[in-house]
CSV table of C-alpha atoms in Angstrom, one decimal:
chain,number,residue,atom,x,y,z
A,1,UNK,CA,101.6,45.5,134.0
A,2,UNK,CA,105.6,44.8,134.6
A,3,UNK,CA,107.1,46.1,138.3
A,4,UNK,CA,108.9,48.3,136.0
A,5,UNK,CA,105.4,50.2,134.7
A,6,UNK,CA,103.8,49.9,138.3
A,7,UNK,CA,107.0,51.8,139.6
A,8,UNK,CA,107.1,53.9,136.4
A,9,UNK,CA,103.6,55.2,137.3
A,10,UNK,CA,104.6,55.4,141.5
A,11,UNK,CA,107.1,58.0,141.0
A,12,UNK,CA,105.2,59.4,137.9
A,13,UNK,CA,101.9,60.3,140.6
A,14,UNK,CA,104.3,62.3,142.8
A,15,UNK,CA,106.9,64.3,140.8
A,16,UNK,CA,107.6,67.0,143.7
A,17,UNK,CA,109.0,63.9,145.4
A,18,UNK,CA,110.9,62.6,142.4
A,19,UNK,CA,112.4,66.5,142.3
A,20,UNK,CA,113.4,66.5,145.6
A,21,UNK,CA,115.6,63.3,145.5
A,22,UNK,CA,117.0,64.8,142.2
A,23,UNK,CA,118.2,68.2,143.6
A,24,UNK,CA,119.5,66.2,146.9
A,25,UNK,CA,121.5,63.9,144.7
A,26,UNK,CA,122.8,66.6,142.8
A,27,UNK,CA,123.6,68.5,146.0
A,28,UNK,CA,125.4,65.5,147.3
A,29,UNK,CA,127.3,65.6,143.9
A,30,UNK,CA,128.2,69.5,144.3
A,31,UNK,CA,129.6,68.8,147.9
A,32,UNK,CA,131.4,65.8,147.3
A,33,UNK,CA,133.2,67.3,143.8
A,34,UNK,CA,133.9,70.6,145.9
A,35,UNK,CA,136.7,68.6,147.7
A,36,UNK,CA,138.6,68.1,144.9
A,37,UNK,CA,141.9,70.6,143.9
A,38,UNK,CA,142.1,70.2,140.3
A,39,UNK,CA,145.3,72.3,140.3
A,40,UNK,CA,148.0,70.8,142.6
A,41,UNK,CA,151.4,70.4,142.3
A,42,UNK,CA,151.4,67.6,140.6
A,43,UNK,CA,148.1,67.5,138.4
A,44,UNK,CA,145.0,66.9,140.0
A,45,UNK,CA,145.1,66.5,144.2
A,46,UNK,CA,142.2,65.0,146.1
A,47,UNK,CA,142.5,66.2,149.7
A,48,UNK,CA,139.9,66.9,152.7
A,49,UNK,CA,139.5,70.9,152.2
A,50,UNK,CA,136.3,72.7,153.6
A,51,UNK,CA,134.5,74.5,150.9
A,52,UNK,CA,134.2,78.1,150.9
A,53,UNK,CA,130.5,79.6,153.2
A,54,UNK,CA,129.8,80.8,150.0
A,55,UNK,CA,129.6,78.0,147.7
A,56,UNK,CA,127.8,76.3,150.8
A,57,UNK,CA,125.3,78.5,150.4
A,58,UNK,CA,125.1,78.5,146.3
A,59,UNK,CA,125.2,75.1,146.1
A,60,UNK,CA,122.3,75.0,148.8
A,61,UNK,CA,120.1,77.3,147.0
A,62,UNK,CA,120.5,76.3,143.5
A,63,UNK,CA,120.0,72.7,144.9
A,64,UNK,CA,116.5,74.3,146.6
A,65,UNK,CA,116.0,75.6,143.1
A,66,UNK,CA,115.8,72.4,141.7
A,67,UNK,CA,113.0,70.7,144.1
A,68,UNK,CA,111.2,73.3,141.6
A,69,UNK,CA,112.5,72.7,138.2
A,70,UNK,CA,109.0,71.3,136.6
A,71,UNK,CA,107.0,73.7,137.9
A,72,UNK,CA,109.2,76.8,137.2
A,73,UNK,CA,112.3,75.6,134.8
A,74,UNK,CA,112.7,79.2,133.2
A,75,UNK,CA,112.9,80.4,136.6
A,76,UNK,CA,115.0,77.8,138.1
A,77,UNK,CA,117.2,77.7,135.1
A,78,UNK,CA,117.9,81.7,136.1
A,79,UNK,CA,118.4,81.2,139.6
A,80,UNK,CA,120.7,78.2,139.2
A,81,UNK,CA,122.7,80.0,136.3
A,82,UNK,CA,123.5,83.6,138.6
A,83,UNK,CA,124.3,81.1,141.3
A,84,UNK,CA,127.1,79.2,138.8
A,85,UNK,CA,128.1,82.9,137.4
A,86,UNK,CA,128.5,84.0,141.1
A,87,UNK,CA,130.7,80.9,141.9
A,88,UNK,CA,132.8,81.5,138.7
A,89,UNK,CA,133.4,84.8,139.7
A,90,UNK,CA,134.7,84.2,143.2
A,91,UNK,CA,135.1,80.9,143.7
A,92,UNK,CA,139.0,80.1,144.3
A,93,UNK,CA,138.7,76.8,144.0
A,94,UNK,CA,135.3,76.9,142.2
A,95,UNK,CA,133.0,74.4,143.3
A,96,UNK,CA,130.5,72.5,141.0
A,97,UNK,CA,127.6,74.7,141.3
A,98,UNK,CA,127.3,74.5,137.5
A,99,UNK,CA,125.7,71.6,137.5
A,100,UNK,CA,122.8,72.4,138.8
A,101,UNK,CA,122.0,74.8,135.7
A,102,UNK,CA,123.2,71.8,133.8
A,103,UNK,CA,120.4,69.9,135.1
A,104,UNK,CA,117.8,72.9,134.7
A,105,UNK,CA,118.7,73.5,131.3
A,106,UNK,CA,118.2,70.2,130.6
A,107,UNK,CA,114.7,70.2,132.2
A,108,UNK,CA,113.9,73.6,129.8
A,109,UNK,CA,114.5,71.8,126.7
A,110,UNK,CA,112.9,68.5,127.7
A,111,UNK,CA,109.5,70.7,128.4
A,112,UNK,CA,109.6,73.2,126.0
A,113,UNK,CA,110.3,73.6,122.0
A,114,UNK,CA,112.9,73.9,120.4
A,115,UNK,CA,113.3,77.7,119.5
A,116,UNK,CA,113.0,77.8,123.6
A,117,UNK,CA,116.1,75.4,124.2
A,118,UNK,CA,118.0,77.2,121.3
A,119,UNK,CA,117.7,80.0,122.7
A,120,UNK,CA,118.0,79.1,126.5
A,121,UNK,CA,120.9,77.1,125.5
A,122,UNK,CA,123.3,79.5,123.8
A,123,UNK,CA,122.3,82.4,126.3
A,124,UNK,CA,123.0,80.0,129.1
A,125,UNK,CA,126.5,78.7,127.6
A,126,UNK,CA,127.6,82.2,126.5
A,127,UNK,CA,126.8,84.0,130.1
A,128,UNK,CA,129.1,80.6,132.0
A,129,UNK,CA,131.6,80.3,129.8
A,130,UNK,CA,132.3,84.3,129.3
A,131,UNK,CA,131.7,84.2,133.4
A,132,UNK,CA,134.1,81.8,134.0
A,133,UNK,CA,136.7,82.6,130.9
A,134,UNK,CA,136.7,86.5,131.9
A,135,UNK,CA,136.1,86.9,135.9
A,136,UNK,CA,137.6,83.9,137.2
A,137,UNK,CA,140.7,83.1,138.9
A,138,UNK,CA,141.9,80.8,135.9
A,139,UNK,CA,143.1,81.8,132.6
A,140,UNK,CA,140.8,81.4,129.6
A,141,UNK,CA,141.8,78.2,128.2
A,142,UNK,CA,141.4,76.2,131.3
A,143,UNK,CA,139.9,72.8,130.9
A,144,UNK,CA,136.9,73.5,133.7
A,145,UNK,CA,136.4,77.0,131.5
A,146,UNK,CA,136.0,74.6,128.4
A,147,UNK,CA,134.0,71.6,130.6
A,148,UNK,CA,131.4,74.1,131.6
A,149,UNK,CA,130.5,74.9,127.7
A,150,UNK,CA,130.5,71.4,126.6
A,151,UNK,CA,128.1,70.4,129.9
A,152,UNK,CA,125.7,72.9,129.2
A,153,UNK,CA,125.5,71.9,125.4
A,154,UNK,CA,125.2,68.6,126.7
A,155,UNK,CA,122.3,69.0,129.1
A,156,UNK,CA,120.0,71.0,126.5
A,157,UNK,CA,120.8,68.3,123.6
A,158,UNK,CA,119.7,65.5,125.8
A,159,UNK,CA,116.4,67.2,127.0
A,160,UNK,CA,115.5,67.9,123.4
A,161,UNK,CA,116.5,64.2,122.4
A,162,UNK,CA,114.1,63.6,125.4
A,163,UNK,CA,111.3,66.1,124.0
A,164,UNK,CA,111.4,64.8,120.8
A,165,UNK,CA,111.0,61.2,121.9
A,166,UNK,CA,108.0,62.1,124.3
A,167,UNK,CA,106.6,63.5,121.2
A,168,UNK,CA,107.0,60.7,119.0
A,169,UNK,CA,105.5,58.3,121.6
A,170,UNK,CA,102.4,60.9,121.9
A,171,UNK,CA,102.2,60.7,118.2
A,172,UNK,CA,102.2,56.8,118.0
A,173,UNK,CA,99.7,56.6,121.0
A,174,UNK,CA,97.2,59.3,119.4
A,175,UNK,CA,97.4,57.0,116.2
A,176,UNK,CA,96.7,53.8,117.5
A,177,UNK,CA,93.3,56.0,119.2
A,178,UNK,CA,92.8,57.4,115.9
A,179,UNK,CA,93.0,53.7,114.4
A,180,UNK,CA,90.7,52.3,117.4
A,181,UNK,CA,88.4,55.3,117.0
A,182,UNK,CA,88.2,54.2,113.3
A,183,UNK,CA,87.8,50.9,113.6
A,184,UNK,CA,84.6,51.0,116.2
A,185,UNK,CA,82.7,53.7,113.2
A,186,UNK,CA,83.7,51.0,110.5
A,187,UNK,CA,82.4,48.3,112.6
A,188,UNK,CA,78.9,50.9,113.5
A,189,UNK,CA,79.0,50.8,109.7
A,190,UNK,CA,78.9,47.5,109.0
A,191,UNK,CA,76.0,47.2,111.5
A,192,UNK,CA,73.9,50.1,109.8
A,193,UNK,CA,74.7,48.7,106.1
A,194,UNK,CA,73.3,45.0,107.6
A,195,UNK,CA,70.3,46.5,109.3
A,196,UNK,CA,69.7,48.1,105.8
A,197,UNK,CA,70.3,44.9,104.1
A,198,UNK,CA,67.7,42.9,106.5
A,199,UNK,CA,65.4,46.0,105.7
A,200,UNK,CA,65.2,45.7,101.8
A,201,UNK,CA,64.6,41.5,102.8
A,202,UNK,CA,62.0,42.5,104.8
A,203,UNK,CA,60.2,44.4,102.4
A,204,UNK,CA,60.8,42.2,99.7
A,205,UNK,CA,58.8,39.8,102.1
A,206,UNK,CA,56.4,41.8,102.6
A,207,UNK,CA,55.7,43.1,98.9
A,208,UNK,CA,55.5,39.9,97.4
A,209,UNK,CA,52.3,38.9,100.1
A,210,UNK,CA,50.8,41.9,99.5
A,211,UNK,CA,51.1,41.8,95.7
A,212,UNK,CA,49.3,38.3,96.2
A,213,UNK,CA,47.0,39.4,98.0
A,214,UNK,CA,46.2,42.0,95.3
A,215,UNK,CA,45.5,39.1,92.4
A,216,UNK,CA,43.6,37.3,95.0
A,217,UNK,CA,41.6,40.1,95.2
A,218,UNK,CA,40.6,41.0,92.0
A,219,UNK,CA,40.2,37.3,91.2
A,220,UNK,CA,37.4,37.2,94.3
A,221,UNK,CA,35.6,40.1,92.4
A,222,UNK,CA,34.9,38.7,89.7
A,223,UNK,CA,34.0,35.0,90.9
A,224,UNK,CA,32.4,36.4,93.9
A,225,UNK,CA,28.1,35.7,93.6
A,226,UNK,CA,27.2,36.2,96.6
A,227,UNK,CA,26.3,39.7,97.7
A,228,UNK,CA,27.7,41.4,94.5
A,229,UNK,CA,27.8,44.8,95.2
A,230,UNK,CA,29.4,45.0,98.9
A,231,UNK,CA,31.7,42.0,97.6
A,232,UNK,CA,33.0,44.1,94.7
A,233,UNK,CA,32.9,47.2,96.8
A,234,UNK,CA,34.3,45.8,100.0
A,235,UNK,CA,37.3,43.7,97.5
A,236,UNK,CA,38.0,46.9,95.6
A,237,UNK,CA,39.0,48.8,98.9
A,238,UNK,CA,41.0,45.8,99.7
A,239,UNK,CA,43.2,46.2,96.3
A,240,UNK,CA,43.1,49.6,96.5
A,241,UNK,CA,44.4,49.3,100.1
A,242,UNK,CA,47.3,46.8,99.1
A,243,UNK,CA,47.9,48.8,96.1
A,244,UNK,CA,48.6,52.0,98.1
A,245,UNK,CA,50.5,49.7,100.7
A,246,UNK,CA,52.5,48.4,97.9
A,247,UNK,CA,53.7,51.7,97.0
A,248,UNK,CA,54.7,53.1,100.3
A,249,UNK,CA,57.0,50.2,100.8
A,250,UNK,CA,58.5,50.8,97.1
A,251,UNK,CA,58.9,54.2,97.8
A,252,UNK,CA,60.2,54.3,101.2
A,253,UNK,CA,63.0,51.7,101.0
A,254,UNK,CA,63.8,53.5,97.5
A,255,UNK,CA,65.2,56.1,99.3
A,256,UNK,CA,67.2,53.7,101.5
A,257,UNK,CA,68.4,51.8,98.1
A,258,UNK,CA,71.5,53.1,96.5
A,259,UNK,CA,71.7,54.1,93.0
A,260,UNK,CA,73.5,50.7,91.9
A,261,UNK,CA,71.6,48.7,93.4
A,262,UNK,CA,69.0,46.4,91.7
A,263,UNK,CA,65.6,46.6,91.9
A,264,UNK,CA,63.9,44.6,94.1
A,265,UNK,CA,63.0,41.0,92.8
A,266,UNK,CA,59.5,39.3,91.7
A,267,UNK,CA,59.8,36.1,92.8
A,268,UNK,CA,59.6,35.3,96.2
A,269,UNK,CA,62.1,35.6,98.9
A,270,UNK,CA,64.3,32.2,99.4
A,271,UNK,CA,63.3,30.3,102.1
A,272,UNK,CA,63.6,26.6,104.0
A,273,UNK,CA,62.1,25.1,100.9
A,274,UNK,CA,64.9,25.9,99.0
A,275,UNK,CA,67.7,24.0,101.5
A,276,UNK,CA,68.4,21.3,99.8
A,277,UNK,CA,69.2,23.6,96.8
A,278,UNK,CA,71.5,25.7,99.1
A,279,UNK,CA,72.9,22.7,99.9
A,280,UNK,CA,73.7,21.4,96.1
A,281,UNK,CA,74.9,24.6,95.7
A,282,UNK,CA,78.1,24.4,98.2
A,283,UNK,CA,78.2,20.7,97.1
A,284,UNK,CA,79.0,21.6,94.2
A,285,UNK,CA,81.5,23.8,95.2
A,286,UNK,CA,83.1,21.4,96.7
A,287,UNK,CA,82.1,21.1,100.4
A,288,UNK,CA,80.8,18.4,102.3
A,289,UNK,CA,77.1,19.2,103.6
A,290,UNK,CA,74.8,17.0,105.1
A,291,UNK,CA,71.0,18.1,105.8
A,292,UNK,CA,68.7,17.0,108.4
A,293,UNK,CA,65.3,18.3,108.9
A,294,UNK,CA,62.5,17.5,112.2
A,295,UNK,CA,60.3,20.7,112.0
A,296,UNK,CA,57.5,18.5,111.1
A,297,UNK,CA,56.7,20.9,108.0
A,298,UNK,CA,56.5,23.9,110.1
A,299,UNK,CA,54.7,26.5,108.5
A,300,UNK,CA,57.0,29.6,109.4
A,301,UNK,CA,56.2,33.4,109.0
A,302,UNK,CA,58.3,35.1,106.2
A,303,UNK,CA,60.8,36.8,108.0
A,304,UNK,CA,61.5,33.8,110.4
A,305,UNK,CA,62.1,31.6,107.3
A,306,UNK,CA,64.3,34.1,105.7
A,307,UNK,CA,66.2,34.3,108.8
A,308,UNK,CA,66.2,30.5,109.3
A,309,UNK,CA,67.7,30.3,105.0
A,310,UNK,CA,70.5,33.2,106.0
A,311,UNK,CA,71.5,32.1,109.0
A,312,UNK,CA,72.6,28.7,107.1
A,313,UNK,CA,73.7,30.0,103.6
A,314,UNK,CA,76.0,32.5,106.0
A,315,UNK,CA,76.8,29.9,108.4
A,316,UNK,CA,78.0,27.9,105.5
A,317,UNK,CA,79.7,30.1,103.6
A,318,UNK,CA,82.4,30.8,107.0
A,319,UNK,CA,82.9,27.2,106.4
A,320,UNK,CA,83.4,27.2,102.9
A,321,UNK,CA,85.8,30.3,102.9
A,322,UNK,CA,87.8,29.2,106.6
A,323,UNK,CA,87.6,25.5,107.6
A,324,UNK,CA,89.5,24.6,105.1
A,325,UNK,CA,88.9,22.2,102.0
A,326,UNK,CA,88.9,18.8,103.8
A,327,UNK,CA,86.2,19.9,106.4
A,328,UNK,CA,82.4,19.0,106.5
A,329,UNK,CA,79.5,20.5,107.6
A,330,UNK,CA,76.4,19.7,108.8
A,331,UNK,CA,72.9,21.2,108.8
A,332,UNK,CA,70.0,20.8,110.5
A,333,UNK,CA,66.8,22.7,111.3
A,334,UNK,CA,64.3,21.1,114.3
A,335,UNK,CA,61.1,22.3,115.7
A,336,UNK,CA,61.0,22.4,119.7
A,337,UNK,CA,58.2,23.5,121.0
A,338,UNK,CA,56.4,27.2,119.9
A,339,UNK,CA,60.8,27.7,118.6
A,340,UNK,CA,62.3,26.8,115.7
A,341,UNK,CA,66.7,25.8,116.2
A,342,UNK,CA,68.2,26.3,113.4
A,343,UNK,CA,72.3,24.5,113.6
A,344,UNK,CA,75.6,24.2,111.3
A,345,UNK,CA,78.2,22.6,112.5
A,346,UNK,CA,81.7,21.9,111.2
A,347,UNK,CA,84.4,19.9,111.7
A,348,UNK,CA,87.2,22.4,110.6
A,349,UNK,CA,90.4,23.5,112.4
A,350,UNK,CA,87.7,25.7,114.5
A,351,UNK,CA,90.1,28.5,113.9
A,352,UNK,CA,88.5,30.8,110.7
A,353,UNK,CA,85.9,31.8,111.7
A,354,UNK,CA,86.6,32.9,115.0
A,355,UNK,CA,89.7,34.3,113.8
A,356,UNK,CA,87.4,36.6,111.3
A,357,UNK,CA,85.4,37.8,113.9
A,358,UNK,CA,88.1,38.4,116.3
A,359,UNK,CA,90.5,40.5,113.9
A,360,UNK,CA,88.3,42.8,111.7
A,361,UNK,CA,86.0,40.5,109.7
A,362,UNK,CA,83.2,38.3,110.5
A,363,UNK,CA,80.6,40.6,109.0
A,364,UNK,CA,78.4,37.6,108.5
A,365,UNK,CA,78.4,36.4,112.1
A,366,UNK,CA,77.2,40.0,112.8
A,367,UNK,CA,75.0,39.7,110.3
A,368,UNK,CA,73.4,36.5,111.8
A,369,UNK,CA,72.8,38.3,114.7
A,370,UNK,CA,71.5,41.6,113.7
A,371,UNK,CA,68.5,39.1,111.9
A,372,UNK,CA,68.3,37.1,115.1
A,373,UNK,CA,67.9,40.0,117.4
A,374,UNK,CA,65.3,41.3,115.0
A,375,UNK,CA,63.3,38.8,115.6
A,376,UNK,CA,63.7,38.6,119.3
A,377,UNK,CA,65.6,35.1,119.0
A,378,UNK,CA,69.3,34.0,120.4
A,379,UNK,CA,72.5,33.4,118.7
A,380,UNK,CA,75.2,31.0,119.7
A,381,UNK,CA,78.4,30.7,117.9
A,382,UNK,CA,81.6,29.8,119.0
A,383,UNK,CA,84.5,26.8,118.4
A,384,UNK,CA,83.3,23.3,119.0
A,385,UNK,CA,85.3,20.9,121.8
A,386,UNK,CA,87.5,18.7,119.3
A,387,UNK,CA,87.7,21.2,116.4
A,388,UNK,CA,85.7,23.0,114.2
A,389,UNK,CA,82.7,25.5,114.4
A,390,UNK,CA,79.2,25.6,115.6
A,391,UNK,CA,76.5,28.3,114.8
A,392,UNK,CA,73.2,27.8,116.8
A,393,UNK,CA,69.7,29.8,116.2
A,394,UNK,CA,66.9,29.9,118.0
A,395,UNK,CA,63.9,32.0,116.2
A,396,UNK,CA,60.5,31.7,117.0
A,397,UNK,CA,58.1,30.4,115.2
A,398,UNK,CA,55.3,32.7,116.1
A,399,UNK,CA,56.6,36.5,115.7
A,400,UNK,CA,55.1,39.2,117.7
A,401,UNK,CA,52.7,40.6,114.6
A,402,UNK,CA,51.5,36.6,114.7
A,403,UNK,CA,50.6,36.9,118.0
A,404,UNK,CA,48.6,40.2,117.7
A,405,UNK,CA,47.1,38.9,114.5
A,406,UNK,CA,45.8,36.0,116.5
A,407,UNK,CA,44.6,38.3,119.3
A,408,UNK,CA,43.2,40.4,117.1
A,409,UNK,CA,40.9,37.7,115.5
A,410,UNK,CA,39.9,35.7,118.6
A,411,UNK,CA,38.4,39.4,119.7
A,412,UNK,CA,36.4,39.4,116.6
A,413,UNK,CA,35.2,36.0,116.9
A,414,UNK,CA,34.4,36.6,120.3
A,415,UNK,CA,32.5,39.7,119.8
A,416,UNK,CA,30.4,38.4,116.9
């Protein structure tokens, strides 16, 4: 914040104050221009002359008036305008005492609307100038008769100049909340259309395994010898089981599927196996990519090698679309202990895909995440020292249904 804001917003926390040193300053103005003779001998004559008791006090109290103006301005406005009629009346030489309703007129239309200050404005001009043109010691056509209308036209066009740019800057400053308010539900969006995304992969996952798992079990039933009856009896419960399972899933995430969208696949879902293929893919394209592999044939669950094939084909696209056509990337998935670290790097201007995520895009850094937080891993991503990208995941390789699968059997085993 500037020393101009941080005094901006001092005198903007205490406006009584800020009043105060305006009606003193305009009372200062009053006293000093009541010491002028406009008509002298010779034109205008400055000379040390005591003003009248009574535009002492008028110039006192509309300058009290003004201390008053924000909180009160109709009221001030019609204390500080019989003050000026009162002083065009007898004032012989008037003193300034019109300025002060210049200055509360001008606080009238700078608060209110503009029927207000059209209204305020001629009523206040007609009662001064009539007051001044008809009652006072000067005859009509006297320049301070004509000053006093133009001063009070003045003072309520500049507070409705003043209105009207407060409101513009309201209107600006309630659109750029509108367009932030916006923004955050686009990017909530986003997030619910990945999360429904990841979902459909999920149950394509799990669909496929259980539609195996239904031709496994009708093969056992019918090469099963061994206990016939509960074989076939026990196996038909099992298909009928995966069958019914089956369903659900197709039914439930056909409500969640909209109506263009295509129907969910037979084959299985891609997976690690299928990286190097990813990779001739972009090669193709025309990007650099290098794989390296150390998971020392990791046998991973479904949805962690789903995640792993994402996380790279996503990681690689951002490179593809924003590093530029020179740059090259490098892939490499490596098993560490019961975690799997899945890394792309790039040796781009490091600039793309950060900008992306920075100024409204990057959808497919967030969806990285969403599938890594799924599956209770971390996410790193961020511009390399020297240039370029890195995106680095760490998904186990055991996932929390694993581990109370495994549970679940060493019980058995233990209890038979």
């Amino acid at each position: 914040m500037s020393p101009f804001e941080r005094a901006r917003c001092r005198v903007g926390a205490h406006p009584l104050a800020v009043d105060a040193v305006v009606a003193a300053g305009a009372l200062v103005c009053m006293v000093v221009s009541s010491f002028a003779v406009p008509h002298g001998a010779h034109g205008v004559a400055w000379g040390i002359r005591a003003p009248d008791p009574l535009s002492l006090v008028l110039m006192t109290l509309a300058a009290v008036a003004l201390v008053f103006r924000r909180h009160a301005p109709k009221t001030v406005l019609a204390v500080t305008g019989a003050a000026s009629v009162v002083e065009c009346v007898t004032g012989d030489p008037r003193a300034p005492v019109a300025m002060a309703a210049v200055v509360a007129l001008f606080t009238v239309a700078a608060t209110t609307d503009r029927r207000t200050t059209l209204r305020a404005g001629l009523l206040t001009m007609t009662v001064l100038t009539t007051a001044a043109m008809a009652a006072g010691p000067l005859p009509w056509y006297a320049q301070e008769n004509l000053a006093i209308f133009a001063w009070t036209g003045i003072g309520a066009t500049a507070g409705d100049a003043v209105r009207s740019r407060r409101a513009v800057v309201q209107a600006i400053r309630e659109r750029a909340e509108r367009a932030e308010r916006t923004r955050e539900e686009e990017a909530r969006r986003r997030v619910a259309e990945e999360r429904l995304r990841i979902a459909r992969d999920l149950h394509d996952v799990v669909a496929h395994h259980i539609a195996l798992v239904n031709v496994q079990a009708g093969v056992a039933a019918h090469v099963m010898d061994k206990r016939p009856d509960q074989a076939k009896e026990a196996l038909a419960h099992v298909r009928e089981a995966s069958r019914s399972a089956l369903n659900e899933l197709r039914a439930t995430v056909g409500l969640l599927r909209q109506s263009g969208d295509p129907e969910a696949p037979t084959e299985p879902a891609p997976g690690l196996h299928r990286l190097e293929e990813l990779a001739d893919t972009f090669r193709n394209a025309g990007l650099q990519v290098e794989v390296a592999r150390a998971d020392q044939g990791t046998t991973l669950p479904a949805a962690v090698d789903l995640a792993a094939y994402r996380i790279i084909q996503e990681a690689l696209t951002n490179v593809r679309k924003h590093a530029g056509p020179a740059a090259k990337a490098e892939a490499s998935v490596v098993r560490v202990g019961p975690h799997i670290e899945v890394t792309v790097l790039d040796d781009g201007p490091g600039e793309g895909a950060e900008s992306a995520a920075t100024e409204g895009g990057g959808h497919g850094l967030l969806g990285m995440r969403e599938r890594v937080t799924a599956l209770r891993g971390t996410l790193t991503t961020g511009p390399r020292y020297g240039g370029g990208f890195r995106v680095h995941a760490i998904l186990p390789v055991k996932t929390d249904t694993d581990d109370r699968t495994d549970r679940r059997t060493g019980a058995l085993g233990d209890s038979a």
